[in-house]
Short mmCIF file of C-alpha atoms in Angstrom, two decimals:
data_model
loop_
_atom_site.label_atom_id
_atom_site.label_comp_id
_atom_site.label_asym_id
_atom_site.label_seq_id
_atom_site.Cartn_x
_atom_site.Cartn_y
_atom_site.Cartn_z
CA MET A 11 79.95 91.41 100.91
CA GLN A 12 79.21 88.22 102.57
CA ARG A 13 81.91 86.64 104.65
CA ALA A 14 82.33 83.36 106.37
CA PRO A 15 80.18 83.49 109.49
CA GLN A 16 82.10 84.37 112.58
CA SER A 17 83.47 81.61 114.73
CA ASN A 18 82.66 81.66 118.40
CA ARG A 19 86.34 82.50 118.84
CA ARG A 20 85.51 85.71 117.08
CA PRO A 21 88.32 88.17 116.18
CA ARG A 22 87.76 89.91 112.87
CA ARG A 23 91.11 91.25 111.52
CA HIS A 24 93.92 93.34 113.16
CA ARG A 25 103.85 95.89 114.34
CA ALA A 26 105.24 94.01 116.49
CA ALA A 27 104.32 93.61 120.15
CA VAL A 28 101.41 95.85 121.13
CA ALA A 29 101.39 97.65 117.79
CA ILE A 30 100.40 94.54 115.83
CA ALA A 31 96.86 94.31 117.06
CA ALA A 32 96.10 97.88 116.19
CA VAL A 33 97.72 98.26 112.80
CA THR A 34 96.79 95.04 111.11
CA SER A 35 93.14 95.56 111.89
CA PHE A 36 92.77 98.72 109.82
CA ALA A 37 91.39 97.54 106.53
CA GLY A 38 90.76 96.06 106.04
CA LEU A 39 78.91 86.64 105.47
CA ALA A 40 56.09 88.54 97.92
CA ALA A 41 55.99 92.17 96.69
CA CYS A 42 53.43 93.52 94.36
CA SER A 43 55.19 93.99 91.08
CA ALA A 44 55.93 97.21 89.32
CA PRO A 45 54.55 96.89 85.79
CA PRO A 46 57.05 96.94 82.94
CA THR A 47 55.78 100.38 81.97
CA SER A 48 56.55 102.02 85.33
CA SER A 49 56.44 105.79 85.12
CA GLY A 50 59.99 106.06 86.48
CA GLY A 51 61.61 109.12 87.96
CA GLN A 52 60.89 109.90 91.59
CA SER A 53 57.32 108.56 91.32
CA GLY A 54 58.36 105.03 90.33
CA GLU A 55 58.94 101.90 92.37
CA ILE A 56 61.72 99.57 91.31
CA ILE A 57 62.00 95.94 92.38
CA LEU A 58 65.30 94.06 92.54
CA GLY A 59 65.35 90.27 92.76
CA ARG A 60 68.23 88.59 94.60
CA THR A 61 69.10 86.18 97.38
CA MET A 62 69.02 88.22 100.56
CA ASP A 63 71.70 87.37 103.10
CA VAL A 64 70.69 89.99 105.66
CA THR A 65 71.28 89.13 109.31
CA THR A 66 70.97 92.68 110.67
CA LEU A 67 70.18 96.17 109.41
CA ASP A 68 72.31 97.87 112.02
CA PRO A 69 74.93 99.45 109.72
CA GLU A 70 77.68 99.10 112.33
CA ARG A 71 76.97 95.42 112.91
CA SER A 72 76.19 94.21 109.39
CA LEU A 73 78.46 92.47 106.90
CA CYS A 74 76.85 90.97 103.80
CA ASP A 75 76.23 91.57 100.09
CA SER A 76 72.65 92.75 100.63
CA CYS A 77 73.94 94.96 103.45
CA GLN A 78 76.22 96.71 100.97
CA ILE A 79 73.21 97.74 98.91
CA TYR A 80 71.19 98.81 101.93
CA ASN A 81 73.97 100.72 103.70
CA GLY A 82 75.03 102.49 100.50
CA ALA A 83 71.48 103.65 99.87
CA VAL A 84 70.59 104.69 103.43
CA TYR A 85 73.83 105.76 105.15
CA ASP A 86 76.02 108.18 103.21
CA THR A 87 79.74 107.84 103.85
CA LEU A 88 82.36 110.58 104.08
CA LEU A 89 83.79 109.65 100.66
CA SER A 90 82.78 107.40 97.78
CA ALA A 91 84.64 105.34 95.20
CA THR A 92 83.59 103.57 92.05
CA THR A 93 86.48 101.25 91.12
CA ALA A 94 89.26 99.32 92.83
CA GLY A 95 92.04 101.78 93.59
CA GLY A 96 89.95 104.39 91.78
CA LYS A 97 89.50 108.07 92.25
CA LEU A 98 87.89 109.13 95.51
CA GLU A 99 84.87 111.36 95.28
CA PRO A 100 83.29 113.70 97.84
CA LEU A 101 80.12 112.71 99.64
CA LEU A 102 79.44 113.92 103.18
CA ALA A 103 82.96 115.37 103.18
CA ASP A 104 83.67 117.92 100.45
CA LYS A 105 87.39 118.22 101.33
CA TRP A 106 89.88 115.89 103.01
CA GLU A 107 93.61 115.69 103.67
CA ALA A 108 96.18 113.55 105.50
CA ASN A 109 99.45 114.41 107.19
CA ALA A 110 102.75 113.26 105.67
CA GLY A 111 102.92 110.24 107.96
CA ASN A 112 99.39 109.00 107.20
CA THR A 113 98.46 109.08 110.88
CA LYS A 114 96.14 112.10 110.88
CA PHE A 115 93.14 112.33 108.56
CA THR A 116 91.04 115.48 108.40
CA PHE A 117 87.57 115.68 106.83
CA HIS A 118 85.59 118.85 106.18
CA LEU A 119 81.84 118.19 106.04
CA ASP A 120 79.62 119.60 103.32
CA PRO A 121 77.47 122.28 105.02
CA LYS A 122 74.47 121.17 102.95
CA ALA A 123 74.44 117.62 104.37
CA VAL A 124 71.42 116.72 106.49
CA PHE A 125 69.96 113.52 107.88
CA SER A 126 66.60 112.11 106.85
CA ASP A 127 64.87 114.04 109.66
CA GLY A 128 66.28 117.31 108.30
CA SER A 129 68.86 117.83 111.05
CA PRO A 130 72.43 118.72 109.99
CA VAL A 131 75.16 116.12 109.69
CA GLU A 132 77.76 117.33 112.16
CA ALA A 133 81.23 116.30 113.23
CA LYS A 134 79.82 114.91 116.47
CA ASP A 135 77.82 112.38 114.41
CA VAL A 136 80.93 111.21 112.57
CA LYS A 137 82.85 110.92 115.83
CA TRP A 138 80.01 108.98 117.44
CA SER A 139 79.50 106.70 114.42
CA PHE A 140 83.18 105.80 114.14
CA GLU A 141 83.47 105.21 117.89
CA ARG A 142 80.37 103.02 117.93
CA LEU A 143 81.62 101.06 114.93
CA LYS A 144 84.88 100.36 116.77
CA ASN A 145 83.46 99.70 120.23
CA LEU A 146 80.62 97.38 119.24
CA GLN A 147 83.32 94.80 118.44
CA GLY A 148 81.12 93.42 115.70
CA SER A 149 81.94 91.99 112.30
CA PRO A 150 82.75 95.33 110.61
CA SER A 151 84.60 96.84 113.60
CA TYR A 152 87.93 96.18 111.93
CA PHE A 153 87.43 99.32 109.86
CA MET A 154 88.12 101.42 112.97
CA ALA A 155 90.60 99.19 114.79
CA GLY A 156 93.86 101.07 115.34
CA VAL A 157 92.10 104.42 115.42
CA LYS A 158 93.51 106.24 118.44
CA SER A 159 91.01 109.09 118.56
CA VAL A 160 88.29 110.85 116.62
CA ASP A 161 88.05 114.56 117.32
CA ALA A 162 85.42 117.14 116.40
CA PRO A 163 87.09 120.56 116.84
CA ASP A 164 84.04 122.23 115.30
CA ALA A 165 80.74 121.20 113.78
CA ARG A 166 82.17 120.79 110.28
CA THR A 167 85.61 119.30 110.97
CA VAL A 168 86.51 115.73 111.87
CA VAL A 169 90.06 114.63 112.70
CA VAL A 170 90.91 110.93 112.90
CA ASN A 171 94.20 110.03 114.54
CA THR A 172 95.72 106.57 114.18
CA GLU A 173 98.40 104.94 116.29
CA TYR A 174 100.38 103.91 113.23
CA PRO A 175 100.41 104.80 109.52
CA ASN A 176 97.39 103.71 107.50
CA SER A 177 97.70 104.70 103.85
CA ALA A 178 94.43 102.86 103.15
CA PHE A 179 92.23 104.96 105.43
CA PHE A 180 90.60 107.19 102.82
CA ASN A 181 89.63 104.08 100.87
CA ILE A 182 88.30 102.43 104.01
CA VAL A 183 85.81 105.21 104.71
CA THR A 184 84.12 104.60 101.37
CA ALA A 185 82.77 101.31 102.75
CA GLY A 186 79.06 101.38 103.50
CA TYR A 187 79.72 100.00 106.97
CA THR A 188 81.38 103.33 107.82
CA GLY A 189 78.21 105.25 106.92
CA ILE A 190 77.34 108.09 109.28
CA VAL A 191 74.45 107.62 111.71
CA ASN A 192 72.31 110.36 113.27
CA SER A 193 73.72 110.06 116.78
CA ASP A 194 70.89 111.91 118.52
CA VAL A 195 68.20 109.65 117.06
CA ALA A 196 70.13 106.42 117.53
CA ALA A 197 71.12 107.24 121.11
CA LYS A 198 67.48 107.85 122.02
CA ASN A 199 66.75 104.31 120.86
CA GLY A 200 69.38 102.41 122.80
CA ALA A 201 72.54 102.94 120.75
CA THR A 202 75.77 103.61 122.61
CA ALA A 203 79.27 104.42 121.36
CA ASP A 204 81.56 104.40 124.39
CA ALA A 205 84.08 101.73 125.33
CA LYS A 206 81.32 99.60 126.83
CA ALA A 207 79.11 99.66 123.73
CA ALA A 208 79.52 95.93 123.05
CA LYS A 209 77.67 95.26 126.32
CA THR A 210 75.40 98.29 126.68
CA ASP A 211 74.14 98.95 123.15
CA SER A 212 70.58 97.72 122.70
CA ALA A 213 69.61 99.34 119.40
CA GLU A 214 69.94 96.42 116.99
CA GLN A 215 66.25 95.55 117.04
CA TRP A 216 65.33 99.21 116.57
CA PHE A 217 67.51 99.32 113.46
CA MET A 218 65.57 96.36 112.04
CA LYS A 219 62.55 98.66 111.71
CA HIS A 220 64.05 102.14 111.49
CA SER A 221 66.96 103.98 109.89
CA ALA A 222 68.87 107.13 110.82
CA GLY A 223 71.09 108.06 107.91
CA ALA A 224 71.75 110.80 105.39
CA GLY A 225 71.43 108.67 102.26
CA GLN A 226 68.99 108.88 99.38
CA TYR A 227 66.60 106.39 100.98
CA THR A 228 65.23 105.40 104.36
CA LEU A 229 64.00 102.07 105.63
CA GLU A 230 60.29 101.45 105.20
CA SER A 231 60.10 97.78 106.17
CA TYR A 232 61.95 94.48 106.27
CA LYS A 233 60.45 91.02 106.26
CA GLN A 234 62.95 88.20 106.59
CA GLY A 235 62.74 85.79 103.67
CA SER A 236 60.46 88.15 101.78
CA GLU A 237 61.55 91.72 101.06
CA LEU A 238 63.43 94.83 102.11
CA VAL A 239 61.65 98.06 101.21
CA LEU A 240 63.28 101.48 101.00
CA LYS A 241 61.49 104.78 100.45
CA ARG A 242 62.74 108.07 99.10
CA ASN A 243 64.39 110.38 101.64
CA ALA A 244 62.38 113.58 101.23
CA HIS A 245 65.20 115.54 102.88
CA TYR A 246 68.00 114.19 100.74
CA TRP A 247 70.60 116.90 100.58
CA GLY A 248 72.74 115.92 97.58
CA ALA A 249 72.51 117.32 94.07
CA GLN A 250 71.51 113.90 92.69
CA LYS A 251 68.06 113.18 94.05
CA PRO A 252 66.67 109.65 94.45
CA ASN A 253 65.43 108.18 91.17
CA PHE A 254 62.62 106.17 92.77
CA SER A 255 59.89 106.67 95.33
CA LYS A 256 60.54 103.13 96.54
CA VAL A 257 63.15 100.44 96.13
CA VAL A 258 62.06 96.89 96.88
CA ILE A 259 64.72 94.20 97.28
CA LYS A 260 62.78 90.99 96.90
CA ASP A 261 64.14 87.72 98.21
CA VAL A 262 64.30 85.44 95.16
CA PRO A 263 66.94 82.80 95.93
CA ASP A 264 66.72 80.79 92.72
CA SER A 265 68.22 81.97 89.43
CA SER A 266 65.51 80.41 87.28
CA THR A 267 62.83 82.05 89.43
CA GLN A 268 64.57 85.40 89.10
CA LEU A 269 64.50 85.00 85.32
CA GLN A 270 60.85 83.99 85.32
CA GLN A 271 59.87 86.95 87.47
CA LEU A 272 61.89 89.31 85.30
CA GLN A 273 60.13 88.01 82.19
CA GLN A 274 56.74 88.43 83.87
CA GLY A 275 57.51 91.94 85.06
CA ASP A 276 57.34 90.94 88.72
CA ILE A 277 60.84 92.31 89.21
CA ASP A 278 62.68 95.02 87.28
CA VAL A 279 66.25 93.83 87.88
CA ALA A 280 67.51 90.27 88.33
CA MET A 281 70.81 90.40 90.20
CA GLN A 282 71.97 86.78 90.32
CA LEU A 283 71.15 85.04 87.08
CA SER A 284 73.23 81.97 86.28
CA PHE A 285 74.98 81.82 82.94
CA ASP A 286 72.84 78.96 81.69
CA THR A 287 70.01 81.50 81.42
CA LEU A 288 72.03 83.85 79.21
CA GLY A 289 70.70 82.54 75.90
CA THR A 290 67.12 83.03 77.07
CA VAL A 291 67.91 86.46 78.44
CA ARG A 292 69.54 87.65 75.24
CA SER A 293 66.70 86.38 73.07
CA ASP A 294 63.99 88.15 75.07
CA PRO A 295 63.21 91.56 73.50
CA ASN A 296 61.82 92.80 76.82
CA ILE A 297 65.08 92.31 78.69
CA THR A 298 68.24 94.41 78.54
CA SER A 299 71.39 92.53 79.49
CA LYS A 300 75.16 92.53 79.45
CA VAL A 301 77.98 90.50 80.97
CA ALA A 302 80.31 92.53 83.19
CA PRO A 303 83.58 91.78 85.00
CA THR A 304 83.57 91.80 88.81
CA TYR A 305 85.93 91.77 91.77
CA ASN A 306 83.85 89.06 93.42
CA PHE A 307 85.17 85.56 93.94
CA VAL A 308 84.22 82.16 95.28
CA TYR A 309 86.81 80.24 97.28
CA LEU A 310 87.45 77.05 99.19
CA GLY A 311 88.53 77.61 102.77
CA LEU A 312 90.54 74.95 104.59
CA GLY A 313 90.36 74.46 108.36
CA PRO A 314 93.20 72.18 109.50
CA GLY A 315 92.24 72.84 113.11
CA ALA A 316 88.47 72.52 112.66
CA PRO A 317 86.50 69.78 114.43
CA GLY A 318 86.81 66.51 112.51
CA ALA A 319 89.57 67.73 110.19
CA PRO A 320 91.98 65.02 109.11
CA ALA A 321 95.43 65.53 110.65
CA ALA A 322 96.92 65.56 107.14
CA LEU A 323 95.46 69.04 106.51
CA LYS A 324 98.03 70.53 108.88
CA ASP A 325 100.74 69.52 106.40
CA VAL A 326 101.21 72.37 103.92
CA ARG A 327 102.09 69.83 101.22
CA VAL A 328 98.57 68.42 101.49
CA ARG A 329 97.00 71.86 101.21
CA LYS A 330 99.16 72.67 98.18
CA ALA A 331 98.10 69.35 96.66
CA LEU A 332 94.45 70.33 97.06
CA ARG A 333 95.16 73.60 95.27
CA MET A 334 96.61 71.54 92.40
CA ALA A 335 93.70 69.07 92.48
CA ILE A 336 91.03 71.57 91.41
CA ASP A 337 90.22 71.43 87.68
CA TYR A 338 89.69 75.18 87.43
CA ASP A 339 88.82 75.33 83.74
CA SER A 340 86.20 72.61 84.10
CA VAL A 341 84.68 74.33 87.14
CA ILE A 342 84.54 77.68 85.34
CA ASN A 343 82.89 76.07 82.34
CA ALA A 344 80.41 74.11 84.45
CA THR A 345 79.34 77.00 86.65
CA VAL A 346 79.54 80.19 84.59
CA ASP A 347 79.83 78.83 81.06
CA GLY A 348 83.47 79.89 80.87
CA LYS A 349 82.69 83.49 81.82
CA GLY A 350 85.12 83.74 84.68
CA LYS A 351 88.81 83.79 85.51
CA LYS A 352 91.20 81.94 87.74
CA GLN A 353 92.50 83.92 90.71
CA ALA A 354 95.88 83.57 92.40
CA THR A 355 94.90 83.94 96.06
CA GLY A 356 92.42 85.84 98.21
CA VAL A 357 93.07 89.08 96.30
CA PRO A 358 90.80 89.67 93.31
CA ASN A 359 92.11 90.24 89.81
CA GLY A 360 92.47 93.98 89.27
CA PHE A 361 93.38 94.88 92.84
CA GLU A 362 96.82 96.35 93.57
CA GLY A 363 99.44 93.64 94.08
CA SER A 364 97.57 90.90 92.22
CA GLU A 365 99.11 91.47 88.78
CA ASP A 366 102.12 89.12 88.87
CA LEU A 367 100.97 86.47 91.32
CA PRO A 368 101.00 82.96 89.80
CA LEU A 369 97.60 81.56 88.87
CA PRO A 370 96.76 78.03 89.99
CA SER A 371 96.65 75.16 87.51
CA PHE A 372 95.16 71.67 87.52
CA ASP A 373 97.95 69.15 88.06
CA PRO A 374 96.57 65.84 89.38
CA ALA A 375 99.89 64.03 88.95
CA GLY A 376 101.70 66.74 90.91
CA ALA A 377 98.99 66.62 93.57
CA LYS A 378 99.34 62.85 93.90
CA LYS A 379 103.10 63.21 94.32
CA LEU A 380 102.74 65.79 97.11
CA LEU A 381 100.12 63.70 98.88
CA ALA A 382 102.40 60.66 98.74
CA GLU A 383 105.31 62.67 100.13
CA ALA A 384 103.08 63.76 102.99
CA GLY A 385 101.90 60.21 103.63
CA ALA A 386 98.36 61.19 102.69
CA SER A 387 97.65 59.15 99.58
CA HIS A 388 93.94 58.31 99.24
CA LEU A 389 92.99 61.35 101.34
CA LYS A 390 89.36 61.48 102.39
CA LEU A 391 87.67 64.84 102.92
CA THR A 392 84.15 66.15 103.42
CA ALA A 393 83.10 69.43 101.85
CA THR A 394 80.35 71.12 103.89
CA TYR A 395 78.90 74.08 102.07
CA PRO A 396 75.74 76.19 101.68
CA THR A 397 73.29 75.30 98.92
CA PHE A 398 72.75 78.43 96.92
CA THR A 399 73.78 80.31 93.82
CA ILE A 400 75.89 83.43 94.21
CA TYR A 401 77.43 85.54 91.44
CA GLY A 402 75.94 83.02 89.03
CA VAL A 403 77.84 80.17 90.69
CA ASN A 404 75.75 77.26 91.89
CA PHE A 405 77.72 75.75 94.77
CA THR A 406 76.45 72.24 94.21
CA THR A 407 77.42 72.31 90.55
CA MET A 408 80.80 73.74 91.52
CA PHE A 409 81.49 71.01 94.05
CA GLN A 410 80.40 68.25 91.73
CA SER A 411 83.00 69.46 89.26
CA ILE A 412 85.64 69.86 91.99
CA GLN A 413 84.85 66.36 93.19
CA GLN A 414 85.59 64.91 89.76
CA GLY A 415 88.92 66.72 89.51
CA MET A 416 90.01 65.69 92.98
CA LYS A 417 89.20 62.06 92.23
CA LYS A 418 91.84 62.17 89.49
CA ALA A 419 94.34 63.33 92.13
CA GLY A 420 93.42 60.48 94.45
CA VAL A 421 91.31 62.56 96.83
CA ASP A 422 87.98 61.08 97.94
CA LEU A 423 85.74 64.13 98.37
CA LYS A 424 82.36 63.63 100.01
CA LEU A 425 79.78 66.39 99.52
CA ASN A 426 77.68 67.62 102.43
CA PRO A 427 75.34 70.42 101.23
CA LEU A 428 73.36 72.31 103.87
CA ASP A 429 70.93 75.21 103.85
CA TYR A 430 72.63 78.50 104.65
CA THR A 431 71.53 78.73 108.28
CA ALA A 432 72.65 75.21 109.15
CA TRP A 433 75.94 75.75 107.36
CA ALA A 434 76.54 79.08 109.12
CA ASP A 435 75.88 77.47 112.50
CA LYS A 436 78.39 74.71 111.81
CA PHE A 437 81.03 77.10 110.56
CA GLY A 438 80.50 79.42 113.50
CA ASN A 439 81.18 76.59 115.93
CA GLY A 440 84.90 76.24 115.30
CA GLY A 441 85.11 76.22 111.51
CA LEU A 442 84.96 73.41 108.96
CA PRO A 443 87.72 71.23 107.45
CA LEU A 444 86.65 72.20 103.93
CA THR A 445 83.99 74.66 102.88
CA ALA A 446 83.16 77.26 100.24
CA VAL A 447 82.42 80.93 100.76
CA TYR A 448 82.10 84.03 98.62
CA PHE A 449 83.60 87.50 98.92
CA ALA A 450 82.89 90.95 97.49
CA PRO A 451 85.02 94.03 98.20
CA ASP A 452 84.29 96.20 101.22
CA HIS A 453 86.32 99.11 99.84
CA PRO A 454 88.82 99.78 97.03
CA ASP A 455 92.06 98.93 98.86
CA THR A 456 93.83 95.55 98.69
CA VAL A 457 94.71 95.60 102.38
CA GLN A 458 91.25 94.28 103.29
CA TYR A 459 92.06 90.89 101.81
CA PHE A 460 95.20 90.44 103.87
CA GLN A 461 93.41 91.60 106.97
CA TYR A 462 90.75 88.99 106.41
CA PHE A 463 92.47 86.03 104.76
CA SER A 464 96.15 86.15 105.79
CA ARG A 465 97.79 84.93 108.98
CA ALA A 466 98.66 88.44 110.10
CA LYS A 467 97.82 88.71 113.78
CA GLY A 468 94.08 89.09 114.33
CA ALA A 469 92.90 87.99 110.89
CA PRO A 470 89.70 85.92 111.25
CA TRP A 471 90.85 83.05 109.07
CA ILE A 472 93.52 82.27 111.66
CA ALA A 473 90.73 81.16 113.95
CA ALA A 474 88.88 79.38 111.17
CA SER A 475 92.03 77.57 110.02
CA GLY A 476 93.28 76.67 113.47
CA LEU A 477 96.79 77.79 112.54
CA LYS A 478 99.02 80.28 114.33
CA ALA A 479 99.64 83.91 113.39
CA ASP A 480 102.59 84.44 111.08
CA THR A 481 105.17 87.04 112.17
CA ARG A 482 106.39 87.70 108.64
CA GLN A 483 102.89 88.32 107.33
CA THR A 484 102.14 90.59 110.28
CA ASP A 485 105.32 92.62 109.63
CA LEU A 486 104.49 92.89 105.92
CA MET A 487 101.02 94.16 106.85
CA VAL A 488 102.50 96.89 109.02
CA LYS A 489 104.96 97.79 106.27
CA SER A 490 102.25 98.04 103.60
CA LEU A 491 100.20 100.50 105.64
CA SER A 492 103.14 102.91 105.78
CA GLN A 493 103.69 102.79 102.02
CA THR A 494 102.10 104.10 98.84
CA GLY A 495 102.55 103.57 95.11
CA ALA A 496 104.92 100.96 93.71
CA ALA A 497 106.48 100.19 97.09
CA ARG A 498 103.12 99.25 98.55
CA ALA A 499 102.19 97.18 95.49
CA LYS A 500 105.43 95.22 95.94
CA THR A 501 104.63 94.53 99.59
CA TYR A 502 101.09 93.53 98.71
CA ALA A 503 102.46 91.07 96.15
CA ALA A 504 104.77 89.57 98.79
CA LEU A 505 101.81 89.13 101.13
CA GLY A 506 99.83 87.53 98.33
CA GLN A 507 102.59 85.05 97.60
CA SER A 508 102.81 84.18 101.28
CA MET A 509 99.09 83.39 101.28
CA ILE A 510 99.57 81.17 98.23
CA ASP A 511 102.35 79.37 100.10
CA ASP A 512 99.98 78.77 103.04
CA SER A 513 97.22 77.40 100.77
CA ILE A 514 94.44 77.98 103.29
CA ILE A 515 92.33 80.08 100.92
CA LEU A 516 91.89 78.46 97.50
CA PRO A 517 90.00 80.76 95.11
CA VAL A 518 88.06 78.70 92.60
CA LEU A 519 86.91 81.42 90.27
CA ASN A 520 86.42 85.14 89.76
CA PRO A 521 83.13 85.21 87.83
CA GLN A 522 81.69 87.77 85.53
CA VAL A 523 78.12 88.73 86.24
CA VAL A 524 74.96 88.84 84.16
CA LEU A 525 73.34 92.26 84.47
CA ALA A 526 69.71 91.85 83.44
CA SER A 527 66.80 94.23 83.71
CA GLY A 528 63.51 95.11 82.07
CA LYS A 529 63.67 97.15 78.87
CA ASN A 530 62.42 100.17 80.78
CA VAL A 531 65.45 100.21 83.12
CA VAL A 532 68.74 101.92 82.36
CA GLY A 533 71.93 102.07 84.38
CA ASP A 534 72.08 98.49 85.68
CA ASN A 535 75.56 98.14 87.14
CA TYR A 536 78.09 96.31 89.26
CA HIS A 537 79.63 98.55 91.94
CA VAL A 538 82.82 97.89 93.87
CA THR A 539 81.50 98.88 97.31
CA ARG A 540 77.71 98.96 96.92
CA ASN A 541 77.22 95.76 94.94
CA ILE A 542 74.71 97.72 92.87
CA ASP A 543 74.63 101.52 92.92
CA LEU A 544 71.02 102.66 93.07
CA ARG A 545 72.10 106.15 92.04
CA GLN A 546 72.84 104.86 88.54
CA LEU A 547 69.54 103.00 88.09
CA LYS A 548 66.68 104.80 86.36
CA PHE A 549 63.47 104.11 84.50
CA LYS A 550 63.27 105.35 80.93
CA LYS A 551 61.07 108.39 80.62
#
């Protein structure tokens, strides 16, 4: 999943006093084409077309949508999941259990599991991988924050101890960023996992050209702005062998170009088609397509404390007015041809706790009234955002529609589109008063959204917003991690409502997605943690 780029102030998610920082960080930014008649099976090469947002291929430093695909294919995790809150399935671990207090998590490794060099996956590798993930202090390190120790009592047993309860932990270790790395290979190439890893680890550049996982594929090559190529892992240990000899992820940023290349057979799967192409897609006999629901969403993020932000943004009435000033139905129609839903807050529809949260509605008169009460009539704002299409949503089209709605509420919205790199640099230097970002799930548990978007202590959007941590939200976070079932859902809902009350994160839409592939491809899919699950993709025989 892509996230907002990290600010130079850089925390990325995190009981009261000392306990807060630990608990609330648990959690939870040109190939040769395969002809349409590819032979398929393990001898075939499949090409996926999508915008690539890769910044690193180091699995314990990465955090992006393309990274989800790569990590899921190359670095097997202890467990896997297919739906939000869904049933957990074995992967590297064939058995797992937790103590009654959810502070001790034991995993028993499958004795058949081996890395791509044929060496066994052992408990020491899990211990090393989890410790490196935590100690690198990178974007995905929040997955291991609050972990007190990782023990390897024998080669097949891993025991993770946490300082405080974490009922989400089994879900967390389905995230591709928690994939297990061959510690012997990585260490020989500059990777470190001890408490000083953030300063001593020098393996990131090695990971840009090599991989060391136990997944179905290994890294063959990566060319920025061009393609990411994976090849079959000849030593793959699982019962389900790789379906392709190679997987090429081709950088095709434009939706219309993806469609053109799909029609020409230059790519086999187009991952980010906009909905204005749907008629063409459905009328082409050489393309198989369907529209599927997702947990992805696009949101506006407000930064009251960002450089250049109008002082009025610090008034919650102004932020609530902006929530009311978005013409959601018009935006959904303009961007995804109506094939999307409104979303209450930074928790996607379908995730635990989202069910009864109030959806936003367009109320320009109400927005005007709030702005007047706050002394902010005729508010002027600049929206600085990246120029691309994600999940079928063209950001420029989205903002043009938002601009029209806000005008009716008396808000003068100026648009400042930038290419992704320039936008990321600006956001990383203290945040932006108003921007747009996109989010896909890291794992199947709702807690990730509170750890990222709330004002619980350590959440990254505290830095981006310039606001202070909220004690109540922090306490609710702690409470949720000690609960399960209906009690936890109730706490999650309370956290969600508190985020609505803050109005820092304003989801614009939860889009469906166009799944489109050549007629010879079956199993095209949307996956909750992998973005697309390569295990399900096949060529027809």
